[in-house]
CSV table of C-alpha atoms and ligand atoms in Angstrom, one decimal:
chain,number,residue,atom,x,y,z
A,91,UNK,CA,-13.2,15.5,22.7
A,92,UNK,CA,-11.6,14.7,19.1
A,93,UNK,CA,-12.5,12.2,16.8
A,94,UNK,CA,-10.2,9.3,15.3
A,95,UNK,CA,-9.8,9.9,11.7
A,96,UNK,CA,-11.0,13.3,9.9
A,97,UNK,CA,-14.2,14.5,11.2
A,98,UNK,CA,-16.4,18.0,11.2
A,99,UNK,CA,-16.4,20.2,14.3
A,100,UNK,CA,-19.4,22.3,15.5
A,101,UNK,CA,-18.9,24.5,12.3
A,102,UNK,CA,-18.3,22.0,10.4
A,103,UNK,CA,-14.9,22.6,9.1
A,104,UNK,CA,-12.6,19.1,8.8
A,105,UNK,CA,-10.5,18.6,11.7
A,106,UNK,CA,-8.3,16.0,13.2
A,107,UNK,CA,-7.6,15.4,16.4
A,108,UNK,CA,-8.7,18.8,17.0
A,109,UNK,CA,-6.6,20.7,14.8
A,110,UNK,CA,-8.2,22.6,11.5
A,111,UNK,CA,-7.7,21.0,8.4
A,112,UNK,CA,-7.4,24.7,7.0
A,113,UNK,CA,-4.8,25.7,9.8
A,114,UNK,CA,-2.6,22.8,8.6
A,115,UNK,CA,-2.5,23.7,5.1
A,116,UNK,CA,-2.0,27.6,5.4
A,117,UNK,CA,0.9,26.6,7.8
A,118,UNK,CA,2.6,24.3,5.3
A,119,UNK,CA,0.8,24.9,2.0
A,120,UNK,CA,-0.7,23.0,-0.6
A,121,UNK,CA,-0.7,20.1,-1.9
A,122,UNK,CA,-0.3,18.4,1.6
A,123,UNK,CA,-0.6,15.5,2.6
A,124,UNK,CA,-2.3,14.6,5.8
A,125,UNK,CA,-2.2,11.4,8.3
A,126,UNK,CA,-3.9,10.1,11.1
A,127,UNK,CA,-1.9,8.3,13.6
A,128,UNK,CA,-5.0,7.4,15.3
A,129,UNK,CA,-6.4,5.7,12.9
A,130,UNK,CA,-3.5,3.6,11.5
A,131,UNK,CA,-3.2,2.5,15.0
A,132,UNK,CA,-7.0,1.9,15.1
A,133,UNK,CA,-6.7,0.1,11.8
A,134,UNK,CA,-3.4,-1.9,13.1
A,135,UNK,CA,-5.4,-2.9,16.1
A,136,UNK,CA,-8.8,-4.3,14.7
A,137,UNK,CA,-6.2,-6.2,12.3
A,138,UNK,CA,-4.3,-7.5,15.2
A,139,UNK,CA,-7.8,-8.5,17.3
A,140,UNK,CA,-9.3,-10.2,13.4
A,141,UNK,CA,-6.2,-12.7,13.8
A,142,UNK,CA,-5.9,-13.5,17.5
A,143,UNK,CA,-7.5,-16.8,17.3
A,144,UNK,CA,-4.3,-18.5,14.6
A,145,UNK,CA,-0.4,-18.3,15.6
A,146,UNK,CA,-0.2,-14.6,13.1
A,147,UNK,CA,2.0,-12.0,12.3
A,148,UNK,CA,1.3,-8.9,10.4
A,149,UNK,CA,4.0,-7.6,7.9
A,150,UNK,CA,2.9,-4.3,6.8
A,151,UNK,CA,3.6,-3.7,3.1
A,152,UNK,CA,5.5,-0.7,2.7
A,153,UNK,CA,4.9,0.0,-0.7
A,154,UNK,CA,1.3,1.4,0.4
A,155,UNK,CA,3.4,4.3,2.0
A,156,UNK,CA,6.9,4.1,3.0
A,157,UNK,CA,7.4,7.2,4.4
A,158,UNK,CA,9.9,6.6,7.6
A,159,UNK,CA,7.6,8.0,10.1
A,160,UNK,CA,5.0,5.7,8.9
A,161,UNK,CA,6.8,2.4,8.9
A,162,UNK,CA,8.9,3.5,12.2
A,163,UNK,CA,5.3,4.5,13.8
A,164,UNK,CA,4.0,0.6,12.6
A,165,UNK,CA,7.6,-0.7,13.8
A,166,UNK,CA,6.6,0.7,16.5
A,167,UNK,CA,3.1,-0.8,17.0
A,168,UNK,CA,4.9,-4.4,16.7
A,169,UNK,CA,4.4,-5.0,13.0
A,170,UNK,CA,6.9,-6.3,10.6
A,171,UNK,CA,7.6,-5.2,7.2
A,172,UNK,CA,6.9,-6.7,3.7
A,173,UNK,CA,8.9,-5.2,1.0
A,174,UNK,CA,9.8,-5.3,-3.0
A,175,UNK,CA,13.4,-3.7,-3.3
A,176,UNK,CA,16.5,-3.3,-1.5
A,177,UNK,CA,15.3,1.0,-1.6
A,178,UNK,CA,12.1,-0.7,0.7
A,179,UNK,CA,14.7,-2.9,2.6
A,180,UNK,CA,17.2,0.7,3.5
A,181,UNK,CA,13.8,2.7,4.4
A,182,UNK,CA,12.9,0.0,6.8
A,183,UNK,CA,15.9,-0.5,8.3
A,184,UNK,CA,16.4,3.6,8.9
A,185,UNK,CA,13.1,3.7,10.2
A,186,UNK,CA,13.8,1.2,12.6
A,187,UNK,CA,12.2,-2.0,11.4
A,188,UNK,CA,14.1,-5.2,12.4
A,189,UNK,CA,15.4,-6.9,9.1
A,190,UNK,CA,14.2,-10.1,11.0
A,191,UNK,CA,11.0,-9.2,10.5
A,192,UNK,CA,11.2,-8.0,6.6
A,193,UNK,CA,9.6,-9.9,4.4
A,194,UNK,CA,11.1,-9.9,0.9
A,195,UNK,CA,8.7,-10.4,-2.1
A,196,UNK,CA,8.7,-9.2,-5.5
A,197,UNK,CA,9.1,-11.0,-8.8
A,198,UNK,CA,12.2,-9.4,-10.1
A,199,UNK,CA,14.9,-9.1,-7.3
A,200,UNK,CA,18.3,-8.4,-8.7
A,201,UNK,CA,21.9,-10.5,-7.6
A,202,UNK,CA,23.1,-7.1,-5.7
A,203,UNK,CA,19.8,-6.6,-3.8
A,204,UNK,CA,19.5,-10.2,-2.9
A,205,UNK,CA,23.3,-10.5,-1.7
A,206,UNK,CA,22.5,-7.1,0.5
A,207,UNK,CA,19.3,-8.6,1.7
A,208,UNK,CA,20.9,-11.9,2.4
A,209,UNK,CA,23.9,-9.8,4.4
A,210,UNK,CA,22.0,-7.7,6.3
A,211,UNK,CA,20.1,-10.5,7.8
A,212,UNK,CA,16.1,-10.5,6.1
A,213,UNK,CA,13.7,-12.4,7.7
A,214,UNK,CA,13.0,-14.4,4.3
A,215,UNK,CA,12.3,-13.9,0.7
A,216,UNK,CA,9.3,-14.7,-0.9
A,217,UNK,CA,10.5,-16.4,-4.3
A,218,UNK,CA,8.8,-16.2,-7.3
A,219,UNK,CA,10.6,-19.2,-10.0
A,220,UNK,CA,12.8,-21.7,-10.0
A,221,UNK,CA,15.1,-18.9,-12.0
A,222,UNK,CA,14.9,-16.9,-8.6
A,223,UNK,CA,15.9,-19.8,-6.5
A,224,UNK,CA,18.9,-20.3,-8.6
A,225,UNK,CA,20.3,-17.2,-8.5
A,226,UNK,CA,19.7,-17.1,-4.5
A,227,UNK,CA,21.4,-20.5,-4.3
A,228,UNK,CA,24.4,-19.1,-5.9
A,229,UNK,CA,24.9,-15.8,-4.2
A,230,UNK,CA,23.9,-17.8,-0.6
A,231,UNK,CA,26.5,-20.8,-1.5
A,232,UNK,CA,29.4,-17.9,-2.1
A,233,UNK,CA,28.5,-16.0,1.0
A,234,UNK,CA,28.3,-19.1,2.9
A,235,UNK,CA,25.0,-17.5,4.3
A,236,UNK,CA,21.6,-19.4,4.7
A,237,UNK,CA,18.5,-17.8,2.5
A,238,UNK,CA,15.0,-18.9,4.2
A,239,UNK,CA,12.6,-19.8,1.0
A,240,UNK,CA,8.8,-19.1,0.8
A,241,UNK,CA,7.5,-20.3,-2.5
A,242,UNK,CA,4.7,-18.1,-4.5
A,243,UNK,CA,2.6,-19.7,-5.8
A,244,UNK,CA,0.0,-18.7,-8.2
A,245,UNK,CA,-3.0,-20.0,-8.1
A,246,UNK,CA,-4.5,-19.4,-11.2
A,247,UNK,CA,-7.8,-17.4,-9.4
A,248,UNK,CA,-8.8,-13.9,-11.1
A,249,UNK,CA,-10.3,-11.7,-8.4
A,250,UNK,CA,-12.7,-9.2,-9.2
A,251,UNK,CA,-10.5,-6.2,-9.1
A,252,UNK,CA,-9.1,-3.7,-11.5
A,253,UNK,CA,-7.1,-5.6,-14.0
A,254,UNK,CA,-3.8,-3.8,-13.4
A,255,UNK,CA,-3.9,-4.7,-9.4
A,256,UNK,CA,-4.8,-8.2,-10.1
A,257,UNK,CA,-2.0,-10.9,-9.8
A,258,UNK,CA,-3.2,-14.0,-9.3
A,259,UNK,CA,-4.4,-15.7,-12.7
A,260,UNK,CA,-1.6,-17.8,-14.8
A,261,UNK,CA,-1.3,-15.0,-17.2
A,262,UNK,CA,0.6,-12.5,-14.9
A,263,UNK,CA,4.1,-12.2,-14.3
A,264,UNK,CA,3.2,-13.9,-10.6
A,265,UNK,CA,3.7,-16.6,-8.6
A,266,UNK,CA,4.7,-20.6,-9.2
A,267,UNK,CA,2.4,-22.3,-11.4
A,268,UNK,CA,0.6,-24.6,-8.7
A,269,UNK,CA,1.5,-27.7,-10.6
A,270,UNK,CA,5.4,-26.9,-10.0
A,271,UNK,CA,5.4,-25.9,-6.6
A,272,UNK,CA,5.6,-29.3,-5.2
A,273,UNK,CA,8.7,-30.4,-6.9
A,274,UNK,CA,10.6,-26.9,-6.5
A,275,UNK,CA,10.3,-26.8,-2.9
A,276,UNK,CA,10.8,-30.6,-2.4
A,277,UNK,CA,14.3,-29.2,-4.7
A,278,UNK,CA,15.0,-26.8,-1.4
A,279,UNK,CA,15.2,-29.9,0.9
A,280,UNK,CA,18.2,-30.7,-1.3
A,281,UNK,CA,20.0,-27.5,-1.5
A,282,UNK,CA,23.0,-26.5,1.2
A,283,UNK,CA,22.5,-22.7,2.6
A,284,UNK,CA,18.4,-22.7,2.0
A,285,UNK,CA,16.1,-23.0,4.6
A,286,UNK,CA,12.8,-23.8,3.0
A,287,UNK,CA,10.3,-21.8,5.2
A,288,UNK,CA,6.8,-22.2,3.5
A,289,UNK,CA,4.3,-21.0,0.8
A,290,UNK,CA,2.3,-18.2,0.2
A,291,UNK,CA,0.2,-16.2,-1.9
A,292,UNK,CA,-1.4,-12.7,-2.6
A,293,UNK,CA,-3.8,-12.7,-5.7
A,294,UNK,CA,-4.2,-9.2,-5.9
A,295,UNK,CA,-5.1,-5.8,-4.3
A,296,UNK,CA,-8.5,-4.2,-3.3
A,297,UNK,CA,-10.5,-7.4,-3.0
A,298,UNK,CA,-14.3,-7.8,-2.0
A,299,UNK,CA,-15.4,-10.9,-2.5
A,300,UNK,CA,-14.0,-12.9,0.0
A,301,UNK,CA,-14.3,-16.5,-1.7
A,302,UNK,CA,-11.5,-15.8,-3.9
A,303,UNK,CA,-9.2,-15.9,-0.5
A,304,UNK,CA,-10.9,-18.9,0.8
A,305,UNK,CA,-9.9,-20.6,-2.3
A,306,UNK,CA,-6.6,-19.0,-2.8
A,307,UNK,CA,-5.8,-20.0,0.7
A,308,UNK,CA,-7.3,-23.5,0.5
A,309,UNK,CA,-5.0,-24.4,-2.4
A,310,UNK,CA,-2.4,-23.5,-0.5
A,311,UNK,CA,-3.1,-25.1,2.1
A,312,UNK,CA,-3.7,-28.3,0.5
A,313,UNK,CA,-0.2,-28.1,-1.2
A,314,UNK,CA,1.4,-27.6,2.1
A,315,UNK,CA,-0.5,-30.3,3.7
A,316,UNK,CA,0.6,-32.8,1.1
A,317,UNK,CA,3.9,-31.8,1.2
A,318,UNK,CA,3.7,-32.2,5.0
A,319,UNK,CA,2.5,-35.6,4.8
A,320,UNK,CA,5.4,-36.8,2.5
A,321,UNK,CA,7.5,-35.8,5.4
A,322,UNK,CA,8.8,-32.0,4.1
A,323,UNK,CA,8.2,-29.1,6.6
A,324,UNK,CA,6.3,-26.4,5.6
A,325,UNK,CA,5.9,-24.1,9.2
A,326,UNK,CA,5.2,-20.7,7.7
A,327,UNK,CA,2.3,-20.0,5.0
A,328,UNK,CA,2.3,-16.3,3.7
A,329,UNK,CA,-1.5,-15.0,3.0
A,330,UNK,CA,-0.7,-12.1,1.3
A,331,UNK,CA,-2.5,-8.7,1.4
A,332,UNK,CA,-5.3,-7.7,-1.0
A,333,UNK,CA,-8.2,-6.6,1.6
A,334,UNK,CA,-10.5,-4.1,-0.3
A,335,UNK,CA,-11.4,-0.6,1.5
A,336,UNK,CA,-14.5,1.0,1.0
A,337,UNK,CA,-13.5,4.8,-1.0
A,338,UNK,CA,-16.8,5.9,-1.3
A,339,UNK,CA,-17.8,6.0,2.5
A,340,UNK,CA,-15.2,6.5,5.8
A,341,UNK,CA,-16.2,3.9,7.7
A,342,UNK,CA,-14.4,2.0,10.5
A,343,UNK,CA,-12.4,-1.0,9.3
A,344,UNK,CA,-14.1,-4.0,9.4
A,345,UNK,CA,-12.0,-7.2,8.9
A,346,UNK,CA,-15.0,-9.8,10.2
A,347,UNK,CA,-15.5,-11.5,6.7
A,348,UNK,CA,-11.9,-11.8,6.5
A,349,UNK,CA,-11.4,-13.4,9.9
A,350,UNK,CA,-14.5,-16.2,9.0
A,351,UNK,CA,-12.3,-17.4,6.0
A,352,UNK,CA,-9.0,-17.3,8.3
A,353,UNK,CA,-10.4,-19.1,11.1
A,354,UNK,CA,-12.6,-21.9,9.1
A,355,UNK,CA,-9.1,-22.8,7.3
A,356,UNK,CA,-6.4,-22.3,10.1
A,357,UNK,CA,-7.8,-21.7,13.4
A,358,UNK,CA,-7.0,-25.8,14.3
A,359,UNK,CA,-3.7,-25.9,12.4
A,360,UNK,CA,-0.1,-25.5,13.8
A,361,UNK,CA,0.8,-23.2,10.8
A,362,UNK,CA,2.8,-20.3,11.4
A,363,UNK,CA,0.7,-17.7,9.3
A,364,UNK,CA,2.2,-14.0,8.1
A,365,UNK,CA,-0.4,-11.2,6.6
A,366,UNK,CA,0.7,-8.4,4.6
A,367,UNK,CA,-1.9,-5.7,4.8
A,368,UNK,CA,-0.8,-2.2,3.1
A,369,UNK,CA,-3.8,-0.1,2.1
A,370,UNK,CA,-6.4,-1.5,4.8
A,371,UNK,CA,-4.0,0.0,7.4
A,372,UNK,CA,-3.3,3.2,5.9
A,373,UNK,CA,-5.6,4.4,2.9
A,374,UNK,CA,-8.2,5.9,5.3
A,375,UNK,CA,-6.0,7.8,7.3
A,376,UNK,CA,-4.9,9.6,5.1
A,377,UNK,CA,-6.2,13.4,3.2
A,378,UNK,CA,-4.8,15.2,0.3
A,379,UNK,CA,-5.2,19.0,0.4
A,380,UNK,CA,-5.8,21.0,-2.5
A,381,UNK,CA,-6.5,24.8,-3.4
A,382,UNK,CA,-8.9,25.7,-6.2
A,383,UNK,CA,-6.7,27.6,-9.0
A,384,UNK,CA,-9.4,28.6,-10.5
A,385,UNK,CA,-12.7,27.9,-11.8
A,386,UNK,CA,-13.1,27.2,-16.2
A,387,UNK,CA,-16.7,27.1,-17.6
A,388,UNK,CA,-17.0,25.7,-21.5
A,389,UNK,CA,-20.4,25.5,-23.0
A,390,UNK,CA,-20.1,21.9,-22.0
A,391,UNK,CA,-18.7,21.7,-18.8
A,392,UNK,CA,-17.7,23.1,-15.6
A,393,UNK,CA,-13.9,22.4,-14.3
A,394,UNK,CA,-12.7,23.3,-10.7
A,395,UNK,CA,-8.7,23.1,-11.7
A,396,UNK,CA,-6.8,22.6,-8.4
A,397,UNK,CA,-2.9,22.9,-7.6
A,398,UNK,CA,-2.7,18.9,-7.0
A,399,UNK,CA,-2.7,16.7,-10.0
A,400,UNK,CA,-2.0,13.1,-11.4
A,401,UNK,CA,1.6,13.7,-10.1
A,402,UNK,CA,0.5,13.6,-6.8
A,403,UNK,CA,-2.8,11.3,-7.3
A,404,UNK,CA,-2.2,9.0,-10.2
A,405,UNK,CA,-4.8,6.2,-8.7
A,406,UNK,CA,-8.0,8.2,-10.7
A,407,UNK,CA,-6.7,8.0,-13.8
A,408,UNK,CA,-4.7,4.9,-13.5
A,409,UNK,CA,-7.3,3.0,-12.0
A,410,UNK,CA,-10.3,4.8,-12.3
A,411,UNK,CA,-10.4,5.1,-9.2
A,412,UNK,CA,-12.7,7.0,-7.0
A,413,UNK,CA,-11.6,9.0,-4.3
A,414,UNK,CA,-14.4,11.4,-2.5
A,415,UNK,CA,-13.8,15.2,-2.8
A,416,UNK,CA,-15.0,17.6,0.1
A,417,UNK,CA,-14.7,21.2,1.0
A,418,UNK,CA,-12.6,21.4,3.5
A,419,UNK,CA,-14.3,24.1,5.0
A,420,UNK,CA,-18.1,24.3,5.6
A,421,UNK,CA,-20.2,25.7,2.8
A,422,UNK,CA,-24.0,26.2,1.4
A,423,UNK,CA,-23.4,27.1,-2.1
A,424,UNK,CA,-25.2,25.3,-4.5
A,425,UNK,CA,-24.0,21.9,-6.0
A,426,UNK,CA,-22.9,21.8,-9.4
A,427,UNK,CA,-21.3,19.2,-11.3
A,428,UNK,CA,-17.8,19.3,-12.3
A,429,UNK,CA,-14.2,17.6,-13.5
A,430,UNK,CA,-11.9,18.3,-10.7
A,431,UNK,CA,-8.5,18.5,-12.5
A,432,UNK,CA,-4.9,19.3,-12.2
A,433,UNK,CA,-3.0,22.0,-14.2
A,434,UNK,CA,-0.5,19.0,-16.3
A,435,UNK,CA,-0.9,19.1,-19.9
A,436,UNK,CA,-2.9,16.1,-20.7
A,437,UNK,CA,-6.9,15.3,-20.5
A,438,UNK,CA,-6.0,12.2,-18.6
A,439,UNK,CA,-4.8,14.7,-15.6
A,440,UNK,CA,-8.2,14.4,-13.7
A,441,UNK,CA,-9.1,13.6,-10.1
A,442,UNK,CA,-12.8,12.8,-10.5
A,443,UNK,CA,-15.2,13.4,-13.4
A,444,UNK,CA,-18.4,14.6,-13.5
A,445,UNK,CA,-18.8,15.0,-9.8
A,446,UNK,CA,-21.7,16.6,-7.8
A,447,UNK,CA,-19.8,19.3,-5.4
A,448,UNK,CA,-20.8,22.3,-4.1
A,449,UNK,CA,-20.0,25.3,-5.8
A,450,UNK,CA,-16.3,26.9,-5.2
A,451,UNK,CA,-14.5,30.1,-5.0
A,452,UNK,CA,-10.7,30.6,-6.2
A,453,UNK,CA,-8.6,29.4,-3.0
A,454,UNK,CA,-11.3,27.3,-1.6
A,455,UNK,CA,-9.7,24.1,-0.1
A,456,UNK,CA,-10.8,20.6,-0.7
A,457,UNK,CA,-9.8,17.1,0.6
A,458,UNK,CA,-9.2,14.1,-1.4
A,459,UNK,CA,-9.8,11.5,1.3
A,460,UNK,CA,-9.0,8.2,1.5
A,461,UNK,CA,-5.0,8.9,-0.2
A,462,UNK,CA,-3.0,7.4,2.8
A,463,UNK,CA,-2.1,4.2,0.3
A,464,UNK,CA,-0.9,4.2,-3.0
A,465,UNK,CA,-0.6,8.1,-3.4
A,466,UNK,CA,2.5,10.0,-2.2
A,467,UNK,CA,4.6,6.9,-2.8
A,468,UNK,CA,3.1,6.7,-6.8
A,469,UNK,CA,4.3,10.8,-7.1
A,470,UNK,CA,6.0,12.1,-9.5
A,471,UNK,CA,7.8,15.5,-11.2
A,472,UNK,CA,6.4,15.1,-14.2
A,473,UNK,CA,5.8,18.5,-16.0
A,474,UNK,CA,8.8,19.7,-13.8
A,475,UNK,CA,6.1,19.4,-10.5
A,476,UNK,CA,7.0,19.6,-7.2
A,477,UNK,CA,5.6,16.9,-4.7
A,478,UNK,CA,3.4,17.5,-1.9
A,479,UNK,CA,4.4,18.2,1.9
A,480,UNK,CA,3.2,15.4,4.1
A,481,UNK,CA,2.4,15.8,8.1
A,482,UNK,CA,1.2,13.2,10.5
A,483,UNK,CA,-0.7,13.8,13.2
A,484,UNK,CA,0.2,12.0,17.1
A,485,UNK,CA,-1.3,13.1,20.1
A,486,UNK,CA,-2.9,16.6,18.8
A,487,UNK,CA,-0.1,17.9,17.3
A,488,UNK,CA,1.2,18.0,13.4
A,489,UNK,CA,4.9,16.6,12.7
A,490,UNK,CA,6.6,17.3,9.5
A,491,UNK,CA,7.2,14.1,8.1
A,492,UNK,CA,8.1,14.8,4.8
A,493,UNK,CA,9.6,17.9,2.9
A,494,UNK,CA,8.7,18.9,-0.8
A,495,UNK,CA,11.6,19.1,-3.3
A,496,UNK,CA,11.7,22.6,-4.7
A,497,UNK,CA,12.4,23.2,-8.0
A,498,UNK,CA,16.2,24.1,-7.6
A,499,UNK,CA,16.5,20.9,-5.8
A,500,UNK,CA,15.0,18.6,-9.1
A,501,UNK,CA,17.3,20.9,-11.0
A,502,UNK,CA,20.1,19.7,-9.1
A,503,UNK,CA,19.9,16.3,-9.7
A,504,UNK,CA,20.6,16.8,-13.5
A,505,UNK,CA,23.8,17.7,-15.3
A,506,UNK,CA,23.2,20.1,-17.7
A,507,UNK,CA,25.8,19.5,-20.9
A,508,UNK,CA,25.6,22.1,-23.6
A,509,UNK,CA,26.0,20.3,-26.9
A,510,UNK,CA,26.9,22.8,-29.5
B,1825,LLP,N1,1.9,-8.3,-0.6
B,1825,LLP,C1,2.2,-8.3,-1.9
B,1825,LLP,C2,3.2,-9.3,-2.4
B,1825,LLP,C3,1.8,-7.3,-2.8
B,1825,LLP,O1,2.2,-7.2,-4.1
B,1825,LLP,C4,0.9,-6.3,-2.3
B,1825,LLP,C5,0.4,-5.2,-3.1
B,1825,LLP,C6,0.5,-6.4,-0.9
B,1825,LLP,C7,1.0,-7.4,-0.1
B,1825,LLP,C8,-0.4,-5.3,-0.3
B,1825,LLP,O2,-1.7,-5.4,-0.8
B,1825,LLP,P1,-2.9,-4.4,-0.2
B,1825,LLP,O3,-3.2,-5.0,1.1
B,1825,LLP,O4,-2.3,-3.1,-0.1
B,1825,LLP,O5,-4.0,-4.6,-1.2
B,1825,LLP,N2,-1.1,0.8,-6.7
B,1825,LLP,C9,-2.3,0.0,-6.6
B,1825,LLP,C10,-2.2,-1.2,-5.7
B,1825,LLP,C11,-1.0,-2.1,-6.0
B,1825,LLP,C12,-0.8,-3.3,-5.0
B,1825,LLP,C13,0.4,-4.0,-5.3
B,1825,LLP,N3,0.7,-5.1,-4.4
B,1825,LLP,C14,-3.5,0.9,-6.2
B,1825,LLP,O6,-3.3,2.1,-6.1
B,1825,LLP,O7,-4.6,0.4,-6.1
């Protein structure tokens, strides 16, 4: 019987649901991308069971991975979709999503992706200044066609994440400031073709310390009550995503301390409450294969220089992240310590530093767990680099989900004009 998620078989080799990790990657190659359905729908589910006590709805947030099979496969499950461009809004839609369950956020929607968003029937968008609101007004006015409003509003709370991921303090480009959110959306009530829906918020991404939601979401809720009781309706609030995952173990999801600050705030309120999860549903089930180039010993130091890099896996050296690095197959050489890098030109190309890992030979395989969110979709061809193949796994067998561009086909994309 297989596991859910990547596990070791009786020779410990990685598997998933009972297929070899290595099998996988000398059919397709490497870098490759591996997902777990089983998982995700594992993940999807516990999410689904943390929120069954308050009227809920998930909205998945694509940008953690929009390949189609992924959102059609949470689609699928039931979930909705949150998304941050009309590009999101298209892969949803071809995927299968309803757009009356598409939740559109972001802080800098243009006139032409609002109008297309607005036509092609969105569930809502998630507005961001009075700016915004304007320019919906005017497009929705022209096309006769009613917009449904959500304020943002920021809170002006700095969770303890990585500063680039963190977006809910005054300083950032997000959100209403909480002491105009009252009179912008009582200014909705006024307005022909909007539909003021409700608030929300989301003060970041890969939070711990659950506090900084209870507060975010008891602000939130205190602006919507006092709106309510001066006789405005405010059915929907929009809690955002932001649940932190735990890279340095693989451990079941666990949502519990998430749930406590839902329930003690809105398990006795009539409040129609969405949640946009991206990498708690989809981080963990997902692998990045590499093969060892080669091996590079300095006097100093010991690299292990793979054929994946920051073009496939920016998140180390954008972040500083961590992301665990195994062999894939089962080994008893010795551990050494060692940067694990990627052949692009720059010292920032690295995908952990200084790690203990047990000695490898040229071709070896390794897996960069945890890269299901915020890793294919953050590629790029810089230093003319191909992207990875990506494959998910449903009901023992591998599926194809994503081609790799070759070289001919980046090529293509340019004109080449010969200035003499
Ligand atoms: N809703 C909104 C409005 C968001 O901006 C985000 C993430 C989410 C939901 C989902 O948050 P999650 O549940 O995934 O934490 N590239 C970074 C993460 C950027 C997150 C951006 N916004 C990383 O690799 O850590």
């Amino acid at each position: 019987m297989s596991q859910i998620g990547f596990y070791r078989d009786e020779n410990d080799d990685l598997n998933v649901q009972g297929i070899k990790i290595s099998s996988l990657a000398e059919k397709y190659g490497t870098p490759l991308f591996i997902y777990d359905s089983g998982l995700m729908r594992e993940s999807y589910n516990i999410f689904l069971d943390t929120i069954k006590e308050v009227k809920g709805n998930i909205h998945y947030a694509v940008k953690a991975n929009d390949a189609l099979s992924i959102i059609s496969y949470f689609a699928q499950l039931g979930c909705g979709a949150d998304i941050v461009s009309i590009g999101e809004f298209q892969k949803c839609v071809a995927a299968g999503m309803p757009p009356q369950k598409i939740i559109f956020s972001g802080v800098g929607k243009d006139n032409s992706e609002i109008e297309f968003a607005l036509k092609n029937n969105v569930l809502q968008f998630n507005i961001e200044s009075e700016e915004e609101l304007n320019d919906i007004y005017k497009i929705a006015s022209r096309l006769k066609l009613t917009a449904n409003i959500c304020l943002r509003v920021n809170p002006d709370i700095a969770p303890k994440t990585h500063k680039k991921i963190s977006t809910g303090e005054k300083e950032t480009k997000f959100g209403i400031d909480f002491q105009s959110v009252d009179s912008i959306y009582k200014k909705l009530h006024q307005l022909k073709y909007i539909n003021p829906v409700g608030l929300g918020v989301h003060i970041g991404s890969q939070i711990f310390d659950f506090d900084f939601f209870y507060r975010a979401y008891l602000n939130l809720k205190k602006l919507a009550d006092d709106l309510k009781s001066s006789g405005y309706n405010v059915p929907t609030l929009d809690l955002g995503g932001g649940i932190g995952i735990n890279y340095n173990k693989s451990l079941k999801p666990d949502f519990s301390n998430y749930k406590e600050v839902v329930l003690d705030l809105f398990e006795n309120t009539d409040y129609q409450l969405s949640f946009e999860p991206g990498r708690s549903l989809i981080a963990e089930a997902g692998v990045l294969i590499t093969k060892v180039i080669r091996n590079k010993k300095t006097k100093d130091k010991h690299f292990i220089i793979v054929d994946a890099a920051m073009n496939n896996l920016i998140r180390p050296t954008l972040y500083d992240a961590y992301h665990r690095i195994e062999t894939v197959k089962k080994t008893s050489k010795p551990e050494i310590i060692a940067d694990i890098v990627g052949p692009i030109c720059e010292t920032g190309d690295f995908l952990a530093l200084d790690r203990r890992i047990n000695k490898v030979n040229n071709n070896d395989l390794l897996a960069i767990r945890t890269t299901g969110a915020y890793s294919s979709v953050m590629k790029s061809n810089y230093n003319a680099r191909k992207d990875a193949i990506e494959v998910m796994i449903y009901k023992h067998k591998d599926f194809q989900i994503k081609k790799n561009e070759s070289i001919k086909d980046i090529i293509s994309k340019e004109k080449l004009i010969v200035f003499d």
